[in-house]
mmCIF file of C-alpha atoms and ligand atoms in Angstrom:
data_model
loop_
_atom_site.group_PDB
_atom_site.id
_atom_site.type_symbol
_atom_site.label_atom_id
_atom_site.label_comp_id
_atom_site.label_asym_id
_atom_site.label_seq_id
_atom_site.Cartn_x
_atom_site.Cartn_y
_atom_site.Cartn_z
ATOM 1 C CA MET A 1 -15.843 -2.408 91.932
ATOM 2 C CA HIS A 2 -14.286 1.494 92.556
ATOM 3 C CA ILE A 3 -10.839 1.648 92.677
ATOM 4 C CA ARG A 4 -10.473 4.603 94.929
ATOM 5 C CA ASP A 5 -7.025 4.703 97.715
ATOM 6 C CA PRO A 6 -4.779 7.384 96.083
ATOM 7 C CA LYS A 7 -2.324 5.370 96.470
ATOM 8 C CA ILE A 8 -3.132 2.998 94.232
ATOM 9 C CA ILE A 9 -4.793 5.053 91.348
ATOM 10 C CA ALA A 10 -1.029 6.800 91.846
ATOM 11 C CA ARG A 11 0.568 3.654 91.213
ATOM 12 C CA LEU A 12 -1.915 2.813 88.619
ATOM 13 C CA ALA A 13 -0.898 5.819 87.210
ATOM 14 C CA GLU A 14 3.051 5.253 86.708
ATOM 15 C CA LEU A 15 2.523 2.211 85.520
ATOM 16 C CA ASN A 16 0.735 4.207 82.535
ATOM 17 C CA VAL A 17 -2.329 1.853 83.358
ATOM 18 C CA GLU A 18 -5.560 3.720 82.625
ATOM 19 C CA LEU A 19 -8.123 4.005 84.591
ATOM 20 C CA ARG A 20 -10.986 3.707 83.041
ATOM 21 C CA ARG A 21 -14.094 4.304 86.044
ATOM 22 C CA GLY A 22 -17.219 2.454 86.170
ATOM 23 C CA ALA A 23 -16.962 1.171 82.841
ATOM 24 C CA SER A 24 -20.598 -0.619 80.936
ATOM 25 C CA LEU A 25 -19.483 -4.454 80.329
ATOM 26 C CA GLY A 26 -22.400 -4.332 78.278
ATOM 27 C CA GLY A 27 -20.920 -2.634 75.400
ATOM 28 C CA MET A 28 -17.803 -4.399 76.085
ATOM 29 C CA THR A 29 -19.260 -7.902 74.450
ATOM 30 C CA SER A 30 -20.633 -9.366 71.479
ATOM 31 C CA LEU A 31 -24.261 -10.565 73.970
ATOM 32 C CA GLY A 32 -25.102 -6.331 75.139
ATOM 33 C CA ILE A 33 -25.506 -7.855 78.501
ATOM 34 C CA GLY A 34 -23.361 -7.051 81.531
ATOM 35 C CA GLY A 35 -23.033 -5.090 84.541
ATOM 36 C CA THR A 36 -20.234 -1.743 85.727
ATOM 37 C CA THR A 37 -16.986 -2.040 86.973
ATOM 38 C CA ASP A 38 -13.574 -0.017 86.545
ATOM 39 C CA LEU A 39 -11.642 -0.965 83.393
ATOM 40 C CA LEU A 40 -8.056 -1.174 83.566
ATOM 41 C CA ARG A 41 -6.391 -0.316 79.960
ATOM 42 C CA ILE A 42 -3.132 -2.754 79.959
ATOM 43 C CA LYS A 43 0.047 -0.212 77.463
ATOM 44 C CA ASN A 44 2.515 -2.324 78.356
ATOM 45 C CA HIS A 45 2.983 -5.912 78.675
ATOM 46 C CA GLU A 46 6.030 -5.741 81.139
ATOM 47 C CA CYS A 47 3.761 -3.434 84.330
ATOM 48 C CA LEU A 48 1.089 -7.076 84.247
ATOM 49 C CA PRO A 49 3.214 -8.651 87.485
ATOM 50 C CA GLU A 50 3.880 -5.602 89.431
ATOM 51 C CA LEU A 51 0.570 -4.109 88.579
ATOM 52 C CA LEU A 52 -1.560 -7.515 89.702
ATOM 53 C CA ASN A 53 1.059 -8.302 93.081
ATOM 54 C CA LEU A 54 -0.356 -4.275 93.663
ATOM 55 C CA LEU A 55 -4.284 -5.556 93.068
ATOM 56 C CA ASP A 56 -3.190 -8.607 94.946
ATOM 57 C CA THR A 57 -2.156 -7.020 97.506
ATOM 58 C CA ASN A 58 -4.810 -4.508 97.960
ATOM 59 C CA ASP A 59 -7.662 -7.331 97.897
ATOM 60 C CA VAL A 60 -8.170 -5.513 94.673
ATOM 61 C CA PRO A 61 -10.238 -9.161 93.167
ATOM 62 C CA HIS A 62 -9.742 -8.779 88.969
ATOM 63 C CA LYS A 63 -10.722 -10.636 85.369
ATOM 64 C CA PHE A 64 -9.276 -10.639 82.074
ATOM 65 C CA LEU A 65 -11.549 -9.424 79.207
ATOM 66 C CA GLY A 66 -10.769 -10.177 75.780
ATOM 67 C CA GLY A 67 -12.357 -9.346 72.692
ATOM 68 C CA GLY A 68 -15.688 -10.540 74.688
ATOM 69 C CA SER A 69 -17.242 -12.519 72.094
ATOM 70 C CA ASN A 70 -17.528 -15.316 74.222
ATOM 71 C CA LEU A 71 -18.701 -13.668 77.674
ATOM 72 C CA LEU A 72 -21.429 -13.481 79.654
ATOM 73 C CA VAL A 73 -21.587 -11.295 82.137
ATOM 74 C CA GLY A 74 -23.549 -10.227 85.512
ATOM 75 C CA ASP A 75 -25.562 -7.520 85.774
ATOM 76 C CA GLY A 76 -25.641 -4.726 88.149
ATOM 77 C CA GLU A 77 -22.303 -3.405 90.565
ATOM 78 C CA LEU A 78 -20.026 -6.159 89.608
ATOM 79 C CA PRO A 79 -17.333 -7.135 92.593
ATOM 80 C CA TRP A 80 -14.084 -7.747 90.566
ATOM 81 C CA VAL A 81 -12.125 -4.682 88.512
ATOM 82 C CA VAL A 82 -11.384 -5.552 84.614
ATOM 83 C CA LEU A 83 -8.046 -5.511 82.717
ATOM 84 C CA GLN A 84 -7.842 -5.278 78.981
ATOM 85 C CA LEU A 85 -5.119 -4.992 76.598
ATOM 86 C CA VAL A 86 -4.634 -1.951 75.589
ATOM 87 C CA ARG A 87 -3.756 -2.831 70.997
ATOM 88 C CA PRO A 88 -0.344 -1.594 70.121
ATOM 89 C CA GLU A 89 0.137 -0.653 66.094
ATOM 90 C CA PRO A 90 1.317 -2.359 64.187
ATOM 91 C CA ASP A 91 -0.694 -5.791 66.256
ATOM 92 C CA VAL A 92 1.279 -7.978 63.550
ATOM 93 C CA VAL A 93 4.498 -8.946 62.446
ATOM 94 C CA LEU A 94 5.393 -10.720 59.738
ATOM 95 C CA ASP A 95 9.135 -13.241 59.448
ATOM 96 C CA GLY A 96 9.151 -15.676 56.112
ATOM 97 C CA ASN A 97 6.290 -17.922 56.817
ATOM 98 C CA PHE A 98 5.883 -16.939 60.859
ATOM 99 C CA ALA A 99 3.323 -14.469 62.350
ATOM 100 C CA HIS A 100 3.920 -12.588 65.642
ATOM 101 C CA VAL A 101 1.234 -11.208 66.920
ATOM 102 C CA ASP A 102 -0.570 -9.162 70.119
ATOM 103 C CA ALA A 103 -2.892 -11.182 71.676
ATOM 104 C CA ALA A 104 -4.484 -7.792 71.649
ATOM 105 C CA ALA A 105 -5.540 -8.121 67.206
ATOM 106 C CA ASP A 106 -8.517 -8.834 65.957
ATOM 107 C CA LEU A 107 -8.900 -12.367 65.148
ATOM 108 C CA GLY A 108 -10.434 -11.868 61.787
ATOM 109 C CA ARG A 109 -8.017 -8.839 60.722
ATOM 110 C CA MET A 110 -4.962 -10.320 61.489
ATOM 111 C CA ILE A 111 -6.587 -13.178 58.958
ATOM 112 C CA THR A 112 -7.144 -10.731 56.520
ATOM 113 C CA PHE A 113 -4.033 -9.290 56.994
ATOM 114 C CA CYS A 114 -2.011 -12.737 56.950
ATOM 115 C CA ALA A 115 -3.867 -13.991 53.908
ATOM 116 C CA LYS A 116 -3.093 -10.173 51.802
ATOM 117 C CA LYS A 117 0.897 -11.664 52.665
ATOM 118 C CA ASP A 118 -0.393 -14.886 50.338
ATOM 119 C CA LEU A 119 -0.592 -17.023 54.323
ATOM 120 C CA GLY A 120 -3.699 -18.564 54.997
ATOM 121 C CA GLY A 121 -4.544 -21.886 56.775
ATOM 122 C CA MET A 122 -7.524 -20.186 58.987
ATOM 123 C CA GLU A 123 -9.751 -19.489 56.806
ATOM 124 C CA GLY A 124 -12.708 -20.782 58.902
ATOM 125 C CA LEU A 125 -11.952 -18.625 61.420
ATOM 126 C CA ILE A 126 -12.137 -15.317 59.449
ATOM 127 C CA GLY A 127 -15.910 -14.888 60.289
ATOM 128 C CA VAL A 128 -15.117 -16.259 63.870
ATOM 129 C CA PRO A 129 -15.723 -12.378 66.132
ATOM 130 C CA GLY A 130 -13.119 -11.887 69.347
ATOM 131 C CA THR A 131 -9.151 -10.992 69.827
ATOM 132 C CA VAL A 132 -7.035 -13.303 69.011
ATOM 133 C CA GLY A 133 -6.149 -14.019 72.582
ATOM 134 C CA GLY A 134 -9.003 -14.677 73.229
ATOM 135 C CA ALA A 135 -9.167 -17.840 70.560
ATOM 136 C CA LEU A 136 -6.390 -18.625 71.466
ATOM 137 C CA ARG A 137 -6.967 -19.200 75.227
ATOM 138 C CA MET A 138 -9.908 -21.294 74.353
ATOM 139 C CA ASN A 139 -9.023 -22.652 71.288
ATOM 140 C CA ALA A 140 -11.654 -21.141 68.696
ATOM 141 C CA GLY A 141 -11.886 -23.452 65.896
ATOM 142 C CA ALA A 142 -14.603 -23.138 62.663
ATOM 143 C CA TYR A 143 -15.234 -25.575 59.508
ATOM 144 C CA GLY A 144 -11.993 -27.969 60.135
ATOM 145 C CA MET A 145 -10.334 -26.043 61.620
ATOM 146 C CA GLN A 146 -8.361 -24.633 65.377
ATOM 147 C CA ILE A 147 -5.812 -21.695 65.922
ATOM 148 C CA GLY A 148 -3.965 -24.245 67.827
ATOM 149 C CA SER A 149 -2.473 -25.833 64.952
ATOM 150 C CA TYR A 150 -0.511 -23.121 64.740
ATOM 151 C CA VAL A 151 0.345 -21.846 67.606
ATOM 152 C CA ARG A 152 4.655 -22.097 67.940
ATOM 153 C CA GLU A 153 4.882 -20.359 71.094
ATOM 154 C CA VAL A 154 2.836 -17.989 73.149
ATOM 155 C CA LYS A 155 3.638 -15.133 75.322
ATOM 156 C CA LEU A 156 1.961 -14.991 78.618
ATOM 157 C CA TYR A 157 1.571 -13.823 82.090
ATOM 158 C CA ARG A 158 1.298 -17.054 83.855
ATOM 159 C CA ALA A 159 -0.569 -16.351 87.747
ATOM 160 C CA ALA A 160 1.088 -19.759 89.097
ATOM 161 C CA SER A 161 4.600 -17.880 88.819
ATOM 162 C CA ARG A 162 3.262 -14.575 88.903
ATOM 163 C CA LYS A 163 6.056 -14.151 85.672
ATOM 164 C CA ILE A 164 5.683 -13.508 81.926
ATOM 165 C CA GLU A 165 6.818 -16.744 80.694
ATOM 166 C CA VAL A 166 7.737 -18.435 76.735
ATOM 167 C CA LEU A 167 6.054 -21.317 76.129
ATOM 168 C CA ARG A 168 6.552 -23.555 73.196
ATOM 169 C CA GLY A 169 4.161 -25.101 71.528
ATOM 170 C CA HIS A 170 4.631 -28.696 72.462
ATOM 171 C CA GLN A 171 4.175 -27.750 76.103
ATOM 172 C CA ILE A 172 0.007 -26.549 75.449
ATOM 173 C CA SER A 173 -2.242 -28.497 74.988
ATOM 174 C CA PHE A 174 -4.556 -27.922 72.426
ATOM 175 C CA GLU A 175 -8.226 -30.005 72.414
ATOM 176 C CA TYR A 176 -11.998 -28.817 70.997
ATOM 177 C CA ARG A 177 -12.590 -25.878 72.677
ATOM 178 C CA HIS A 178 -9.833 -26.172 75.176
ATOM 179 C CA THR A 179 -6.778 -25.569 76.080
ATOM 180 C CA SER A 180 -3.962 -26.177 79.397
ATOM 181 C CA PHE A 181 -3.380 -22.980 80.189
ATOM 182 C CA ALA A 182 -4.322 -21.974 84.228
ATOM 183 C CA PRO A 183 -7.723 -20.059 84.326
ATOM 184 C CA ASP A 184 -6.058 -16.758 85.719
ATOM 185 C CA ASP A 185 -3.406 -16.940 82.700
ATOM 186 C CA MET A 186 -3.107 -13.936 80.591
ATOM 187 C CA MET A 187 -2.474 -13.827 76.518
ATOM 188 C CA LEU A 188 -0.057 -11.460 75.248
ATOM 189 C CA ALA A 189 1.837 -13.041 72.623
ATOM 190 C CA VAL A 190 1.541 -15.628 69.862
ATOM 191 C CA THR A 191 3.870 -16.771 66.758
ATOM 192 C CA LEU A 192 1.863 -18.572 63.892
ATOM 193 C CA GLU A 193 3.367 -20.747 61.386
ATOM 194 C CA LEU A 194 0.952 -20.381 58.858
ATOM 195 C CA PRO A 195 1.152 -22.599 55.702
ATOM 196 C CA SER A 196 1.289 -20.510 52.416
ATOM 197 C CA LYS A 197 -1.951 -20.372 49.815
ATOM 198 C CA SER A 198 -1.963 -17.421 47.409
ATOM 199 C CA TYR A 199 -4.547 -14.962 48.077
ATOM 200 C CA GLN A 200 -7.046 -15.767 45.408
ATOM 201 C CA GLU A 201 -6.829 -19.171 46.764
ATOM 202 C CA ILE A 202 -7.226 -17.742 50.821
ATOM 203 C CA LEU A 203 -10.093 -15.822 49.720
ATOM 204 C CA LYS A 204 -11.963 -18.359 48.208
ATOM 205 C CA GLY A 205 -11.654 -20.146 51.227
ATOM 206 C CA ILE A 206 -13.147 -17.513 53.185
ATOM 207 C CA ARG A 207 -15.774 -17.069 50.488
ATOM 208 C CA ILE A 208 -17.644 -20.823 51.193
ATOM 209 C CA CYS A 209 -16.759 -20.077 55.129
ATOM 210 C CA ASN A 210 -18.883 -16.771 55.414
ATOM 211 C CA GLU A 211 -21.444 -18.986 53.778
ATOM 212 C CA LYS A 212 -21.729 -21.502 55.221
ATOM 213 C CA ARG A 213 -22.013 -18.882 57.991
ATOM 214 C CA ARG A 214 -24.348 -16.838 56.874
ATOM 215 C CA SER A 215 -27.097 -19.670 55.717
ATOM 216 C CA SER A 216 -26.547 -20.733 58.918
ATOM 217 C CA GLN A 217 -26.198 -18.719 62.440
ATOM 218 C CA PRO A 218 -27.543 -15.139 63.315
ATOM 219 C CA LEU A 219 -24.583 -13.034 62.095
ATOM 220 C CA GLY A 220 -26.632 -9.273 62.761
ATOM 221 C CA GLN A 221 -27.551 -10.920 66.335
ATOM 222 C CA LYS A 222 -26.108 -10.255 69.427
ATOM 223 C CA SER A 223 -24.620 -13.288 70.934
ATOM 224 C CA ALA A 224 -21.429 -15.268 72.111
ATOM 225 C CA GLY A 225 -21.798 -17.788 69.614
ATOM 226 C CA CYS A 226 -21.925 -21.433 70.310
ATOM 227 C CA ILE A 227 -23.245 -21.582 74.176
ATOM 228 C CA PHE A 228 -22.430 -25.139 75.133
ATOM 229 C CA LYS A 229 -19.823 -27.204 73.818
ATOM 230 C CA ASN A 230 -21.335 -29.593 71.224
ATOM 231 C CA PRO A 231 -21.224 -33.341 73.310
ATOM 232 C CA PRO A 232 -18.038 -35.786 71.581
ATOM 233 C CA GLY A 233 -20.626 -37.366 67.968
ATOM 234 C CA SER A 234 -23.251 -34.787 68.594
ATOM 235 C CA SER A 235 -24.033 -31.619 68.078
ATOM 236 C CA ALA A 236 -25.727 -29.370 70.364
ATOM 237 C CA GLY A 237 -28.285 -27.649 68.235
ATOM 238 C CA ARG A 238 -29.121 -30.372 66.415
ATOM 239 C CA MET A 239 -30.328 -31.398 69.912
ATOM 240 C CA ILE A 240 -32.084 -28.602 71.311
ATOM 241 C CA ASP A 241 -33.916 -27.547 67.630
ATOM 242 C CA GLU A 242 -35.301 -31.159 67.692
ATOM 243 C CA LEU A 243 -37.232 -30.512 70.756
ATOM 244 C CA GLY A 244 -38.982 -27.968 69.036
ATOM 245 C CA LEU A 245 -37.173 -25.269 72.025
ATOM 246 C CA LYS A 246 -35.911 -22.576 68.902
ATOM 247 C CA GLY A 247 -37.732 -18.978 69.751
ATOM 248 C CA LEU A 248 -37.885 -19.997 73.375
ATOM 249 C CA SER A 249 -37.625 -17.132 75.489
ATOM 250 C CA VAL A 250 -36.933 -15.761 78.977
ATOM 251 C CA GLY A 251 -37.216 -12.158 78.752
ATOM 252 C CA ASP A 252 -35.417 -11.318 75.459
ATOM 253 C CA ALA A 253 -32.929 -13.964 76.184
ATOM 254 C CA ARG A 254 -34.069 -15.783 73.295
ATOM 255 C CA VAL A 255 -32.827 -19.672 71.427
ATOM 256 C CA SER A 256 -32.319 -18.344 67.899
ATOM 257 C CA ASP A 257 -34.640 -19.364 64.846
ATOM 258 C CA ARG A 258 -31.480 -20.083 62.967
ATOM 259 C CA HIS A 259 -29.171 -21.607 65.167
ATOM 260 C CA ALA A 260 -30.590 -23.021 67.940
ATOM 261 C CA ASN A 261 -27.708 -23.526 70.406
ATOM 262 C CA PHE A 262 -26.617 -19.043 69.555
ATOM 263 C CA PHE A 263 -28.860 -17.375 72.457
ATOM 264 C CA VAL A 264 -29.528 -14.006 71.167
ATOM 265 C CA ASN A 265 -30.509 -10.925 73.230
ATOM 266 C CA ALA A 266 -33.450 -9.302 71.514
ATOM 267 C CA GLY A 267 -33.640 -7.132 73.503
ATOM 268 C CA LYS A 268 -32.651 -5.293 76.322
ATOM 269 C CA ALA A 269 -31.720 -8.971 78.084
ATOM 270 C CA SER A 270 -30.038 -9.097 81.343
ATOM 271 C CA ALA A 271 -27.332 -11.902 82.491
ATOM 272 C CA LYS A 272 -30.308 -12.799 84.892
ATOM 273 C CA ASP A 273 -33.040 -13.791 82.012
ATOM 274 C CA MET A 274 -30.085 -15.448 79.785
ATOM 275 C CA LEU A 275 -28.925 -17.664 82.864
ATOM 276 C CA THR A 276 -32.343 -18.971 83.632
ATOM 277 C CA LEU A 277 -32.445 -19.505 79.623
ATOM 278 C CA ILE A 278 -29.503 -21.821 79.420
ATOM 279 C CA ALA A 279 -30.181 -23.286 83.014
ATOM 280 C CA ASP A 280 -33.408 -24.789 81.310
ATOM 281 C CA ILE A 281 -32.338 -25.754 77.380
ATOM 282 C CA ARG A 282 -29.827 -27.888 79.766
ATOM 283 C CA GLU A 283 -32.679 -29.636 82.078
ATOM 284 C CA ARG A 284 -34.349 -30.531 79.003
ATOM 285 C CA VAL A 285 -31.944 -31.966 76.739
ATOM 286 C CA GLN A 286 -31.102 -33.459 80.081
ATOM 287 C CA LYS A 287 -34.013 -35.136 80.503
ATOM 288 C CA SER A 288 -34.721 -35.839 77.105
ATOM 289 C CA TYR A 289 -31.716 -37.349 75.389
ATOM 290 C CA GLY A 290 -29.745 -38.172 78.887
ATOM 291 C CA VAL A 291 -26.745 -35.969 77.531
ATOM 292 C CA SER A 292 -25.494 -32.791 80.316
ATOM 293 C CA LEU A 293 -24.727 -29.835 78.677
ATOM 294 C CA GLU A 294 -21.388 -28.125 79.338
ATOM 295 C CA ASN A 295 -21.173 -23.903 78.532
ATOM 296 C CA GLU A 296 -18.303 -23.074 76.136
ATOM 297 C CA VAL A 297 -19.384 -19.867 76.884
ATOM 298 C CA VAL A 298 -18.065 -18.195 79.692
ATOM 299 C CA VAL A 299 -19.567 -16.986 82.875
ATOM 300 C CA TRP A 300 -18.760 -14.568 85.193
ATOM 301 C CA ASN A 301 -21.117 -13.783 87.605
ATOM 302 C CA ALA A 302 -21.272 -10.743 90.273
HETATM 303 N N1 EPU B 401 -28.787 -28.128 63.303
HETATM 304 C C1 EPU B 401 -29.970 -27.880 63.779
HETATM 305 N N2 EPU B 401 -30.517 -27.113 63.709
HETATM 306 C C2 EPU B 401 -29.557 -26.085 64.252
HETATM 307 C C3 EPU B 401 -28.558 -25.964 64.392
HETATM 308 C C4 EPU B 401 -27.775 -27.671 63.699
HETATM 309 O O1 EPU B 401 -30.366 -29.530 62.980
HETATM 310 O O2 EPU B 401 -30.932 -25.248 64.587
HETATM 311 C C5 EPU B 401 -27.491 -29.444 62.809
HETATM 312 C C6 EPU B 401 -26.761 -28.981 61.476
HETATM 313 O O3 EPU B 401 -28.120 -29.181 60.228
HETATM 314 C C7 EPU B 401 -26.158 -29.948 61.039
HETATM 315 C C8 EPU B 401 -25.386 -30.056 63.128
HETATM 316 O O4 EPU B 401 -27.158 -29.486 63.522
HETATM 317 O O5 EPU B 401 -26.828 -31.446 60.590
HETATM 318 C C9 EPU B 401 -24.488 -29.493 62.635
HETATM 319 O O6 EPU B 401 -24.811 -27.681 63.282
HETATM 320 P P1 EPU B 401 -23.448 -26.583 62.512
HETATM 321 O O7 EPU B 401 -22.590 -27.166 61.267
HETATM 322 O O8 EPU B 401 -23.779 -25.953 62.860
HETATM 323 O O9 EPU B 401 -22.681 -26.896 63.244
HETATM 324 P P2 EPU B 401 -22.097 -26.955 65.186
HETATM 325 O O10 EPU B 401 -22.308 -28.150 65.639
HETATM 326 O O11 EPU B 401 -23.056 -26.784 65.488
HETATM 327 C C10 EPU B 401 -19.932 -26.028 65.559
HETATM 328 C C11 EPU B 401 -19.432 -24.484 66.227
HETATM 329 C C12 EPU B 401 -19.523 -23.648 65.450
HETATM 330 C C13 EPU B 401 -18.898 -23.715 64.191
HETATM 331 C C14 EPU B 401 -19.808 -24.845 63.830
HETATM 332 C C15 EPU B 401 -19.417 -24.713 61.865
HETATM 333 C C16 EPU B 401 -18.940 -25.786 68.572
HETATM 334 C C17 EPU B 401 -20.373 -25.492 70.092
HETATM 335 N N3 EPU B 401 -20.131 -25.310 67.526
HETATM 336 O O12 EPU B 401 -21.326 -25.609 65.296
HETATM 337 O O13 EPU B 401 -18.442 -22.733 66.889
HETATM 338 O O14 EPU B 401 -18.801 -22.417 63.561
HETATM 339 O O15 EPU B 401 -19.423 -25.266 64.118
HETATM 340 O O16 EPU B 401 -17.551 -25.674 62.179
HETATM 341 O O17 EPU B 401 -18.135 -26.836 68.154
HETATM 342 C C18 EPU B 401 -18.630 -21.275 68.353
HETATM 343 O O18 EPU B 401 -18.161 -22.306 68.913
HETATM 344 O O19 EPU B 401 -19.483 -20.179 69.093
HETATM 345 C C19 EPU B 401 -19.492 -21.671 67.297
HETATM 346 C C20 EPU B 401 -20.324 -20.831 65.910
#
């Protein structure tokens, strides 16, 4: 979608929002799949109520992009614009055991930064790609840890009230790969309370998790992490593997040979290829196990 109205363009400039025309979302997602649209880069949170009002009153549909690491974007010219926060400097400020983190901060860098100041707890998440905002929205987790356990406060743009609000940790529910945030809420910043641990001890934990991840996941390939959530008490990857489906492909979309719940873009996969593969695998698992797999990957289809 292209914003062409000169009045909107002038107002965006006044709000200090950078307009990047025809951005390729394929280059902004870890799957390397996705078409093009205008990208609005937001430099200060406070403009959001006005910006969203501007877009809504002019019938410009929009979506919020975090780090693009759990996302499958449709092909071709996309029918909505994309909003993304510009990462401020610094993006993490420490105060005792509290880390105040901007949603645009890189999750892994934030964990490493805190570790160097002897604050731990999130070692298992070190290899999870994406932004802190994206991790927060879906309650990213790995190796028995989840970001929600450390959240004390969240600043967000609330679509329902059209305001920037601050929620305390107890007002948010964090479940397995799910939170109580509304789909169109936009994460802006979070305060985490992290346990004190020596850097050496944290490093040991990080090394163990990295080793486990390297040995079981296709880290060097383009993917969105696990495609499906695990059904209660079971593993989607194990079921897909048991059905002998590793390596199954539609075009360049392929079930990883290393971990069957990772679907990789082995070349120039389209969103259509990937969606066909996802539907096919879901159907096969349903037929054999009677289990309906739920997407973990977020799909923005045109
Ligand atoms: N398994 C297979 N074949 C496979 C993959 C897994 O037999 O191809 C078996 C494993 O041997 C193991 C079981 O399935 O017995 C579970 O596998 P794994 O330990 O790899 O964990 P997972 O349930 O597949 C989950 C998360 C990962 C997270 C790891 C480690 C989900 C959907 N996935 O994977 O998170 O990194 O545990 O904690 O919850 C993600 O969410 O994107 C993600 C990668």
